[in-house]
Structure formats: structure tokens, C-alpha cells
Amino acid sequence: MSITKKILLNESDLPDMYYNIQADMPNPTLPPLHPGTKQPIGPEDLAALFPMELIKQEVSQERYIGIPEEVRNVYKLYRPTPMFRASNLEKVLDTPAKIYYKYEGVSPTGSHKPNTAIAQAYYNKMEGVKALITETGAGQWGSALSFACQQFDLGCEVYMVKISYDQKPYRKIMMNTFGAQVYSSPSDRTNSGRKILAEDPNSPGSLGIAISEAVEMAATTEGTNYALGSVLNHVLMHQTVIGQEAIKQLEMTGDFPDIIIAPFGGGSNFAGIAFPFLRYNLKEGKNIRCIAVEPASCPKLTKGEFRYDFGDAVGLTPLIPMYTLGHTFVPAPIHAGGLRYHGAGAIISQLLKDKIIEAVALQQIECFEAGVKFARAEGIIPAPEANHGIAQVIREAIKAKEEGVKKTILFNLCGHGYFDMSAYEDYFAGKLVDHELTDEQLYSELRKLQTPEAA
Ligand SMILES: Cc1ncc(COP(=O)(O)O)c(C=O)c1O
């Protein structure tokens, strides 16, 4: 039987609104707290880092927020993105499950990250900012922001986690091509970087450390703002263009998802695909399982604690109510650099606490096995982060076969892995290791936390 492989939308189908799940959550998120006073923060506390429009979006309870025409015009370079039926993978797995994936790797820099980078660059430009400063883990976010800043004629400075900086030299060149300056983090350019280097001159870096450097630089440099690629409410909201398109695409097939799966770093690609569908659960009584997949070496959702914690390693950001392993937790240097983050966004954390979403933690070797199986069947080499989602898809597809049930599974292929060949090289050379964390390794940083409980 012939099946439709690609499910494509027209440019006119590009969403014109972002979906804000805050309007539909049964329990609102707890307020972020000032890092010094521990009191709820107001807009003025964030004004040194973000433009007012993004601060408003961060706390907005409006269900839909319009996407500016200038932002939609840049989205048109790659959106709407294609959805594919992973029919070859279904055959390899011999599963009765139908597997669909939304492919965000077609963006100019190869992942979902431009969806928010473009919006953030635009709102900053509108408020007279001259340059943006950020961190990057896998290099995907830094590339996306470099590209977006170039589109709106803004400068861009990126602190790249040392291990990725060393593993992925061509990501740096890509950022340079889009006009950005890139520094290995921890660096000696900031107090935060110098503090970490004094404690551990060989620190592999972490997203938390790089965030500290970028925040410090942005707060102390005239005319610059900070931009974050995940975790914050407005960032997650910008990504909902993915799920809104996916709803239209699945409607074209006549299918509806039983399970939605995405890898999880700080929550943005998961939110992007899952939130618009979760509205059916929250408002129309549907029961789609939405599963976030994190690495076993950084299991904040499955083994972390729900409490207030800092978004960065040094304690410069507001305190956010989140599932965390402690902001000083430095994950093992696995190849999925974008998933090496100690915490999770406030919205995701609240949804998990309320059992509206699920989470699992997987080891990296299983994830690479899954990524290679997918590449051989479907012809796209996924980003190591995306491999985490694919491994869980394969688990669910095999389970459907064992139980003899027909399931429709949708996952977010959030990025390609064409700059991640050294990771695949290590995998084929048998150099990847799984990380079973002892309780001591998992909880030692959490025990040190003196941040407020999140009641
Ligand atoms: C390709 C890719 N997927 C996933 C992630 C994880 O981030 P998030 O959870 O915000 O989607 C990253 C982060 O850098 C990434 O580059």
C-alpha cells in the first residue's frame, strides 16, 4: 500500500500566533524570586537583560500572542517545516505503530533554535539594543542566535561550553560566518569564568557556567542584552510554531497522536511540539502521553528535586521553581551537549509535578544505536540530542508490537547531526560510555543548596 511520506504545508499555513500554555495550566507556575532578596521579582529586575516585550511575554496569561510580520518573514526561509512518516523505520522495527516526525533540521542552522532566536533578535532590535550575548552547549543555539542577529543587524557574542568548543570546531566557524564572536567557556573574560577556572583549571564547562558568563557580560556591557535558548517561558512559547504546524499536518493524514516524544535539555523543543497538543488534554479531555527524554547522566526530571534554584552555575539569575540537580552540578561530558543542563523550565517543572507530562532518562549508547538505526532507515543523521527522543520512540514502537496495539507516535527531530560527526566517530570506535551515577554523584550538589523550597 502506498503511503504519503512527506506531509507538507504551504507558506500561508505558517502560524501567526504563539500559543501560551500558561493560559490553560490547571496550576500556575510559582513566581521567580530575586537572587538576593528572595522576594518575587518584578519587570524592572529583568530589564538589565531583556527587552520589555519579552519580559511581558514571560508573565503573560494571554492564550495567543501575535507573531510580528518581520519575524514571520524570516521564518519563511525554512517554515513551515516538513513532517515525515517514518515508514522505513516502522518496517525495520516491524511495528504496528505509525511513526511521524516533525523535522526542524531544515532551518538555516540545523535545529529548532532559530524559532526563538529570530523572535528574540527582533524584539531586542525594536527596543534599540545593539548586540546580544549568549551561551551555547551543543553549538546549535549559538549558531541560531548568530544567524538571527545577522538578520536584524545586531552584534552577537557567544560563550561556548569548552567541551563542545573542542569537539565541534566547525560550529564555531559557522557562528563566525554569521558574524558572531565565540569564546570557550569557562573563559578568563568574566569574574564567573575566572572563579570556575580557579577551582578547576580543566573544567569541561557546562551550560550553567556559560550562562553565568553571558549574563555577567550582558549586565555589565552598555547597549547589550542577554538571550537564552531554552528554559524561560517566552522561549518555550516561541517554539510552539512547531506543534501548531504539526496539528495541521497530522489532520491531513487523518491520524491523531497517542504519544508525543522529544528530547529534553531545558524544555524548548519538547514544549514546541507538545504544548499545542497538550491543549487537547487540558481542554478537550484527550489523553495524549507527552514524554520528555533526558540523558541518564543528567536526570533532573526523573531524579532531581522540585525546588527553587538558579538558572546558572554561579547564582546570578533569578531563582526559578524547577526540577534540578543543583546549579553547581556539572554533568559528564556526553556528546549530547544541549542536554547537559542541571535544571528545567518552570512551566515544564509544574506540568511534570502535576503529572500532565512524563519523563524518562536514557543512556547515551542506546541513544546512538537508535540514531544510527534511524539514519540508515530514513536517511537523516540526527543530532545526538535528538537521538534521545528516537530511542524512546523505538522503545514505544516495540512495546506496541509486543502488546499488539496500534499506536500513533509523533516525535520532534529537533536537529540534524552533520556537525556532530566526532560523536558518531566515537560511537563507532566503541569509545562512548554510559554513566550510572551513584547517589553521592547525583545528590551531592543538591544537598549543598540553600535556595528556598518550592512549596
Ligand atoms: C538539537 C538540540 N536538541 C535539543 C536541545 C535541548 O534544548 P531544549 O530542551 O531547549 O530543546 C538542544 C540544545 O542545545 C539542541 O541543540
mmCIF file of C-alpha atoms and ligand atoms in Angstrom, residues 110-113 136-142 168 171 207 229-231 235-236 239 262-272 293 300 336-341 348 382-387 412-417 420, ligand 1:
data_model
loop_
_atom_site.group_PDB
_atom_site.id
_atom_site.type_symbol
_atom_site.label_atom_id
_atom_site.label_comp_id
_atom_site.label_asym_id
_atom_site.label_seq_id
_atom_site.Cartn_x
_atom_site.Cartn_y
_atom_site.Cartn_z
ATOM 1 C CA GLY A 110 20.058 22.911 11.561
ATOM 2 C CA SER A 111 17.721 22.853 14.573
ATOM 3 C CA HIS A 112 14.587 24.289 16.181
ATOM 4 C CA LYS A 113 16.604 27.025 17.907
ATOM 5 C CA THR A 136 25.761 27.653 23.738
ATOM 6 C CA GLY A 137 26.011 23.997 24.687
ATOM 7 C CA ALA A 138 25.785 21.932 21.517
ATOM 8 C CA GLY A 139 26.528 24.971 19.356
ATOM 9 C CA GLN A 140 23.015 24.873 17.912
ATOM 10 C CA TRP A 141 21.685 27.761 19.970
ATOM 11 C CA GLY A 142 24.760 29.931 19.395
ATOM 12 C CA LYS A 168 32.858 20.920 17.203
ATOM 13 C CA ARG A 171 30.106 25.097 14.771
ATOM 14 C CA LEU A 207 25.616 25.252 30.234
ATOM 15 C CA GLY A 229 17.898 29.498 24.147
ATOM 16 C CA SER A 230 15.665 27.454 26.440
ATOM 17 C CA VAL A 231 14.056 27.210 29.918
ATOM 18 C CA VAL A 235 11.401 30.850 24.745
ATOM 19 C CA LEU A 236 9.160 27.799 25.110
ATOM 20 C CA GLN A 239 8.744 27.161 19.817
ATOM 21 C CA ALA A 262 11.001 14.902 22.344
ATOM 22 C CA PRO A 263 14.478 15.134 23.853
ATOM 23 C CA PHE A 264 14.884 17.402 26.840
ATOM 24 C CA GLY A 265 17.622 19.895 27.695
ATOM 25 C CA GLY A 266 15.840 22.899 29.183
ATOM 26 C CA GLY A 267 12.494 22.148 27.584
ATOM 27 C CA SER A 268 12.148 24.245 24.441
ATOM 28 C CA ASN A 269 11.852 21.682 21.649
ATOM 29 C CA PHE A 270 9.705 19.461 23.873
ATOM 30 C CA ALA A 271 7.407 22.402 24.628
ATOM 31 C CA GLY A 272 7.366 23.376 20.976
ATOM 32 C CA VAL A 293 13.615 12.260 27.260
ATOM 33 C CA LYS A 300 16.931 16.333 36.613
ATOM 34 C CA ALA A 336 24.535 15.486 23.573
ATOM 35 C CA GLY A 337 25.888 18.851 24.736
ATOM 36 C CA GLY A 338 22.467 20.501 24.535
ATOM 37 C CA LEU A 339 21.110 18.175 27.224
ATOM 38 C CA ARG A 340 23.844 18.887 29.796
ATOM 39 C CA TYR A 341 21.766 21.300 31.879
ATOM 40 C CA ILE A 348 7.711 22.137 32.331
ATOM 41 C CA PRO A 382 20.099 13.136 13.788
ATOM 42 C CA ALA A 383 21.722 15.448 16.334
ATOM 43 C CA PRO A 384 22.911 13.482 19.395
ATOM 44 C CA GLU A 385 20.220 15.292 21.424
ATOM 45 C CA ALA A 386 17.526 14.094 19.017
ATOM 46 C CA ASN A 387 18.800 10.514 19.363
ATOM 47 C CA ASN A 412 10.400 16.026 17.173
ATOM 48 C CA LEU A 413 13.511 15.507 15.098
ATOM 49 C CA CYS A 414 14.764 18.764 16.511
ATOM 50 C CA GLY A 415 18.075 18.920 14.669
ATOM 51 C CA HIS A 416 20.462 17.216 12.295
ATOM 52 C CA GLY A 417 23.826 15.885 13.356
ATOM 53 C CA ASP A 420 28.409 16.042 15.231
HETATM 54 C C1 LIG B 1 19.483 19.838 18.608
HETATM 55 C C2 LIG B 1 19.126 20.151 20.031
HETATM 56 N N1 LIG B 1 18.108 19.473 20.589
HETATM 57 C C3 LIG B 1 17.741 19.700 21.856
HETATM 58 C C4 LIG B 1 18.394 20.616 22.641
HETATM 59 C C5 LIG B 1 17.954 20.780 24.056
HETATM 60 O O1 LIG B 1 17.385 22.009 24.347
HETATM 61 P P1 LIG B 1 15.828 22.168 24.543
HETATM 62 O O2 LIG B 1 15.396 21.228 25.623
HETATM 63 O O3 LIG B 1 15.661 23.587 24.926
HETATM 64 O O4 LIG B 1 15.158 21.866 23.245
HETATM 65 C C6 LIG B 1 19.436 21.358 22.113
HETATM 66 C C7 LIG B 1 20.110 22.367 22.923
HETATM 67 O O5 LIG B 1 21.098 22.933 22.593
HETATM 68 C C8 LIG B 1 19.816 21.113 20.769
HETATM 69 O O6 LIG B 1 20.833 21.779 20.207
#
